[in-house]
Amino acid sequence: MRKPFVAGNWKMNKTGEESRLLVAELLPELQKISGVDCAVCPPFPYLVSLSNMLAGSGIGLGAQNMHWEASGAYTGEVAPKMVAEFCQYVILGHSERRAYFGETDEMINKKVKAALANGITPIMCVGETLAENEAGRTAEVVSRQTRLGLEGIPAGEAQKVVIAYEPVWAIGTGRAATSEQAQAVHANVVRTTLKELLGEAAAQAIRIQYGGSVNAKNAAELFAMPDIDGALVGGASLKAPDFVAIVQAAAARG
Ligand code: 13P
């Protein structure tokens, strides 16, 4: 009943020319696939041209970050309304933003609220570091990030959020979580926390993506798990055949 959702997080990669070539390559292939939502999340400068290319295609566009304030003296920042002009999605609280740019759960909560208020679907990232994982703190960390990220948001609104579980140790390492490991966190930590916070109906409606070294080979196995509702793909989203294969694997989920 949850439609799978696969998004490509391009991070800080591609030139303008390369970004248009990649979307031109993806478009006809992704349009052949049904039963799955998909989106690309390029760097800010390419959102305008790619939104023109994607218009009417059914393929979504997402930003990788945004500020929570509506406007003002925030040099270098991008406001929710600006993102909403071009995008349906925004990635919020990615572990790279938490680690390198000092984003806290409180800031991420403000951003999630601002996205919802502006009609943008937030993809809110949670996940433990290697040290936290080895110390047996995965459940505590992921549950806290989920709770604080959604704090003060009523269930009817919160159920529009997409959660991406991205264990930091699996990002860009080629060492994905096993499907069993990811399923356990999705079901026993994220969805259980959502249930406590928002109630059964909203918890069942919310899509939980897995992210961290997802590729064309391991995607089908991950998507076979009942609580893995898609993926947030980094490296493999930069190559059209790989991203298409991952979206196909999500469509075949059943
Ligand atoms: P990789 O797929 O490159 O491991 O990156 C995952 C990620 O951080 C997506 O947001």
Tab-separated table of C-alpha atoms and ligand atoms in Angstrom:
chain	number	residue	atom	x	y	z
A	1	MET	CA	0.000	0.000	0.000
A	2	ARG	CA	3.027	2.311	0.361
A	3	LYS	CA	4.170	3.268	-3.128
A	4	PRO	CA	7.945	2.781	-3.374
A	5	PHE	CA	9.984	5.932	-3.778
A	6	VAL	CA	13.521	6.109	-5.157
A	7	ALA	CA	15.423	9.394	-5.120
A	8	GLY	CA	18.891	10.173	-6.427
A	9	ASN	CA	21.016	12.423	-4.240
A	10	TRP	CA	23.646	13.769	-6.610
A	11	LYS	CA	25.416	15.594	-3.742
A	12	MET	CA	28.050	18.075	-5.062
A	13	ASN	CA	28.608	16.379	-8.422
A	14	LYS	CA	28.117	17.066	-12.153
A	15	THR	CA	28.497	20.186	-14.273
A	16	GLY	CA	25.420	21.885	-15.750
A	17	GLU	CA	26.054	20.171	-19.077
A	18	GLU	CA	26.537	16.767	-17.428
A	19	SER	CA	23.386	17.206	-15.348
A	20	ARG	CA	21.288	17.841	-18.458
A	21	LEU	CA	22.871	14.855	-20.237
A	22	LEU	CA	22.108	12.588	-17.281
A	23	VAL	CA	18.463	13.709	-17.110
A	24	ALA	CA	18.117	13.347	-20.896
A	25	GLU	CA	19.378	9.774	-20.553
A	26	LEU	CA	17.159	8.993	-17.553
A	27	LEU	CA	13.916	10.490	-18.840
A	28	PRO	CA	12.798	7.973	-21.492
A	29	GLU	CA	13.827	5.000	-19.348
A	30	LEU	CA	12.190	6.177	-16.117
A	31	GLN	CA	8.991	7.073	-17.946
A	32	LYS	CA	8.583	3.410	-18.947
A	33	ILE	CA	8.446	2.345	-15.301
A	34	SER	CA	5.180	2.480	-13.361
A	35	GLY	CA	4.193	1.844	-9.763
A	36	VAL	CA	7.096	3.741	-8.254
A	37	ASP	CA	7.752	7.400	-7.491
A	38	CYS	CA	11.183	8.672	-8.439
A	39	ALA	CA	13.087	11.925	-8.227
A	40	VAL	CA	16.509	13.414	-8.852
A	41	CYS	CA	18.122	15.856	-6.423
A	42	PRO	CA	20.846	17.852	-8.204
A	43	PRO	CA	22.823	20.814	-6.853
A	44	PHE	CA	20.913	24.126	-6.556
A	45	PRO	CA	22.226	25.856	-9.727
A	46	TYR	CA	20.714	23.149	-11.969
A	47	LEU	CA	17.198	23.120	-10.510
A	48	VAL	CA	15.791	25.663	-12.952
A	49	SER	CA	16.984	24.021	-16.176
A	50	LEU	CA	16.227	20.503	-14.952
A	51	SER	CA	12.726	21.493	-13.809
A	52	ASN	CA	12.065	22.610	-17.398
A	53	MET	CA	13.337	19.293	-18.742
A	54	LEU	CA	11.273	17.292	-16.236
A	55	ALA	CA	8.032	19.295	-16.522
A	56	GLY	CA	5.092	16.981	-17.131
A	57	SER	CA	7.291	13.858	-17.058
A	58	GLY	CA	6.065	12.509	-13.743
A	59	ILE	CA	9.678	12.418	-12.517
A	60	GLY	CA	10.212	14.521	-9.441
A	61	LEU	CA	12.858	17.086	-8.636
A	62	GLY	CA	14.330	17.686	-5.204
A	63	ALA	CA	16.754	20.086	-3.543
A	64	GLN	CA	19.427	18.803	-1.148
A	65	ASN	CA	18.869	21.396	1.568
A	66	MET	CA	17.064	24.650	2.342
A	67	HIS	CA	16.689	27.231	5.111
A	68	TRP	CA	13.578	27.388	7.287
A	69	GLU	CA	13.025	31.162	7.237
A	70	ALA	CA	10.783	32.680	4.562
A	71	SER	CA	13.258	35.416	3.559
A	72	GLY	CA	15.798	37.794	5.007
A	73	ALA	CA	19.469	38.402	5.675
A	74	TYR	CA	20.772	34.839	5.409
A	75	THR	CA	23.624	35.082	2.915
A	76	GLY	CA	24.120	31.911	0.928
A	77	GLU	CA	20.852	30.316	2.002
A	78	VAL	CA	17.813	29.305	-0.054
A	79	ALA	CA	14.249	29.823	1.232
A	80	PRO	CA	11.423	27.250	1.148
A	81	LYS	CA	9.385	29.284	-1.367
A	82	MET	CA	12.368	29.394	-3.723
A	83	VAL	CA	12.714	25.619	-3.544
A	84	ALA	CA	8.947	25.178	-3.944
A	85	GLU	CA	9.025	27.074	-7.232
A	86	PHE	CA	10.976	24.252	-8.880
A	87	CYS	CA	10.904	21.198	-6.607
A	88	GLN	CA	8.455	18.704	-5.160
A	89	TYR	CA	10.998	17.317	-2.686
A	90	VAL	CA	13.797	18.448	-0.399
A	91	ILE	CA	16.391	16.287	1.359
A	92	LEU	CA	16.747	17.486	4.956
A	93	GLY	CA	19.152	16.539	7.712
A	94	HIS	CA	21.471	14.438	5.574
A	95	SER	CA	24.312	13.055	7.700
A	96	GLU	CA	26.803	15.124	5.691
A	97	ARG	CA	24.907	18.274	6.701
A	98	ARG	CA	24.773	17.108	10.301
A	99	ALA	CA	28.491	16.257	10.351
A	100	TYR	CA	30.047	19.071	8.260
A	101	PHE	CA	27.579	21.943	8.633
A	102	GLY	CA	26.474	21.614	12.221
A	103	GLU	CA	22.835	20.798	11.580
A	104	THR	CA	21.023	19.797	14.737
A	105	ASP	CA	17.762	17.936	15.241
A	106	GLU	CA	16.178	21.254	16.190
A	107	MET	CA	17.238	22.930	12.928
A	108	ILE	CA	16.092	19.923	10.934
A	109	ASN	CA	12.698	20.063	12.692
A	110	LYS	CA	12.304	23.722	11.631
A	111	LYS	CA	13.206	22.803	8.063
A	112	VAL	CA	10.738	19.887	7.975
A	113	LYS	CA	7.959	22.184	9.212
A	114	ALA	CA	8.888	24.856	6.648
A	115	ALA	CA	8.902	22.307	3.824
A	116	LEU	CA	5.442	21.028	4.770
A	117	ALA	CA	4.098	24.581	5.104
A	118	ASN	CA	5.300	25.262	1.555
A	119	GLY	CA	3.934	22.098	-0.013
A	120	ILE	CA	7.324	20.427	-0.432
A	121	THR	CA	7.752	16.766	0.575
A	122	PRO	CA	10.668	16.495	2.991
A	123	ILE	CA	12.986	13.500	2.791
A	124	MET	CA	14.226	13.550	6.377
A	125	CYS	CA	17.461	11.610	6.900
A	126	VAL	CA	18.324	9.708	10.066
A	127	GLY	CA	21.123	7.274	10.831
A	128	GLU	CA	23.806	6.322	13.285
A	129	THR	CA	27.575	6.683	12.900
A	130	LEU	CA	29.947	3.716	12.959
A	131	ALA	CA	30.968	4.517	16.554
A	132	GLU	CA	27.331	4.710	17.651
A	133	ASN	CA	26.587	1.463	15.846
A	134	GLU	CA	29.522	-0.320	17.467
A	135	ALA	CA	28.493	1.000	20.875
A	136	GLY	CA	25.050	-0.562	20.398
A	137	ARG	CA	23.368	2.844	20.259
A	138	THR	CA	21.623	2.548	16.871
A	139	ALA	CA	18.071	2.361	18.228
A	140	GLU	CA	18.590	5.236	20.650
A	141	VAL	CA	20.138	7.551	18.035
A	142	VAL	CA	17.741	6.789	15.190
A	143	SER	CA	14.706	6.990	17.441
A	144	ARG	CA	15.838	10.350	18.847
A	145	GLN	CA	16.503	11.812	15.391
A	146	THR	CA	13.085	10.626	14.211
A	147	ARG	CA	11.244	12.022	17.246
A	148	LEU	CA	12.995	15.391	17.370
A	149	GLY	CA	12.818	15.845	13.591
A	150	LEU	CA	9.040	15.440	13.662
A	151	GLU	CA	8.378	17.171	16.975
A	152	GLY	CA	5.239	19.308	17.058
A	153	ILE	CA	3.984	18.153	13.656
A	154	PRO	CA	0.440	16.742	13.712
A	155	ALA	CA	-0.011	13.210	12.334
A	156	GLY	CA	-1.989	14.377	9.291
A	157	GLU	CA	0.952	16.540	8.193
A	158	ALA	CA	3.727	14.234	9.381
A	159	GLN	CA	2.467	11.384	7.236
A	160	LYS	CA	3.519	13.348	4.142
A	161	VAL	CA	7.167	13.120	5.259
A	162	VAL	CA	9.506	10.526	3.770
A	163	ILE	CA	12.141	9.172	6.155
A	164	ALA	CA	15.493	7.998	4.802
A	165	TYR	CA	17.404	5.655	7.097
A	166	GLU	CA	21.046	6.116	6.155
A	167	PRO	CA	23.549	4.467	8.473
A	168	VAL	CA	26.600	6.745	8.197
A	169	TRP	CA	28.960	3.748	8.012
A	170	ALA	CA	27.208	2.576	4.831
A	171	ILE	CA	27.341	5.899	2.953
A	172	GLY	CA	29.864	5.930	0.112
A	173	THR	CA	31.693	2.949	1.587
A	174	GLY	CA	30.437	0.218	-0.727
A	175	ARG	CA	29.368	-1.545	2.433
A	176	ALA	CA	25.563	-1.414	2.452
A	177	ALA	CA	23.572	-2.602	5.440
A	178	THR	CA	22.235	-6.090	4.809
A	179	SER	CA	18.557	-6.230	3.963
A	180	GLU	CA	17.937	-7.839	7.372
A	181	GLN	CA	19.844	-5.099	9.219
A	182	ALA	CA	17.992	-2.325	7.379
A	183	GLN	CA	14.603	-4.012	7.764
A	184	ALA	CA	15.167	-4.374	11.519
A	185	VAL	CA	15.880	-0.658	11.960
A	186	HIS	CA	13.047	0.389	9.639
A	187	ALA	CA	10.465	-1.785	11.407
A	188	ASN	CA	11.650	-1.919	15.004
A	189	VAL	CA	13.115	1.559	15.394
A	190	VAL	CA	11.769	4.022	12.822
A	191	ARG	CA	8.252	2.683	12.345
A	192	THR	CA	7.861	1.860	16.031
A	193	THR	CA	8.901	5.412	16.932
A	194	LEU	CA	6.477	6.800	14.349
A	195	LYS	CA	3.707	4.696	15.878
A	196	GLU	CA	4.388	6.062	19.369
A	197	LEU	CA	4.581	9.596	18.041
A	198	LEU	CA	1.790	9.705	15.459
A	199	GLY	CA	-0.365	6.615	15.855
A	200	GLU	CA	-0.756	3.486	13.786
A	201	ALA	CA	-2.341	4.953	10.636
A	202	ALA	CA	0.275	7.641	10.052
A	203	ALA	CA	3.118	5.259	10.950
A	204	GLN	CA	1.909	2.772	8.337
A	205	ALA	CA	1.504	5.492	5.708
A	206	ILE	CA	4.997	6.960	6.011
A	207	ARG	CA	7.552	5.721	3.499
A	208	ILE	CA	10.944	4.750	4.860
A	209	GLN	CA	13.755	4.725	2.304
A	210	TYR	CA	17.071	3.021	2.888
A	211	GLY	CA	20.278	4.822	1.867
A	212	GLY	CA	23.937	3.814	1.934
A	213	SER	CA	25.749	2.054	-0.932
A	214	VAL	CA	22.553	1.046	-2.722
A	215	ASN	CA	23.417	-0.205	-6.203
A	216	ALA	CA	21.915	-2.054	-9.148
A	217	LYS	CA	22.972	-5.382	-7.587
A	218	ASN	CA	21.709	-5.092	-4.017
A	219	ALA	CA	18.532	-3.042	-4.620
A	220	ALA	CA	16.118	-5.920	-5.278
A	221	GLU	CA	17.118	-7.724	-2.091
A	222	LEU	CA	16.642	-4.570	-0.027
A	223	PHE	CA	13.260	-3.794	-1.617
A	224	ALA	CA	12.037	-7.327	-0.917
A	225	MET	CA	11.817	-6.335	2.758
A	226	PRO	CA	8.356	-5.209	3.898
A	227	ASP	CA	9.479	-1.957	5.558
A	228	ILE	CA	12.045	-0.845	2.967
A	229	ASP	CA	9.884	1.428	0.841
A	230	GLY	CA	12.521	2.628	-1.590
A	231	ALA	CA	15.971	4.156	-1.523
A	232	LEU	CA	17.928	7.371	-1.336
A	233	VAL	CA	20.775	6.683	-3.737
A	234	GLY	CA	24.080	8.556	-3.838
A	235	GLY	CA	26.893	7.322	-6.096
A	236	ALA	CA	24.762	4.976	-8.201
A	237	SER	CA	22.341	7.807	-9.042
A	238	LEU	CA	25.086	9.514	-11.080
A	239	LYS	CA	25.003	6.767	-13.736
A	240	ALA	CA	21.774	6.445	-15.728
A	241	PRO	CA	21.790	2.645	-16.213
A	242	ASP	CA	22.423	2.038	-12.501
A	243	PHE	CA	19.728	4.453	-11.315
A	244	VAL	CA	17.224	3.055	-13.832
A	245	ALA	CA	17.965	-0.495	-12.640
A	246	ILE	CA	17.345	0.541	-9.026
A	247	VAL	CA	14.021	2.174	-9.929
A	248	GLN	CA	13.063	-0.962	-11.868
A	249	ALA	CA	13.874	-3.090	-8.825
A	250	ALA	CA	11.568	-0.911	-6.714
A	251	ALA	CA	8.778	-1.212	-9.283
A	252	ALA	CA	9.107	-4.989	-9.221
A	253	ARG	CA	8.686	-5.034	-5.449
A	254	GLY	CA	5.786	-7.034	-4.600
B	1	13P	P1	25.902	6.336	-1.490
B	1	13P	O1	24.749	5.691	-2.235
B	1	13P	O2	26.918	6.925	-2.400
B	1	13P	O3	26.456	5.444	-0.437
B	1	13P	O4	25.267	7.607	-0.726
B	1	13P	C1	24.140	7.439	0.036
B	1	13P	C2	23.611	8.769	0.421
B	1	13P	O5	24.185	9.465	1.221
B	1	13P	C3	22.367	9.217	-0.227
B	1	13P	O6	21.850	10.339	0.398
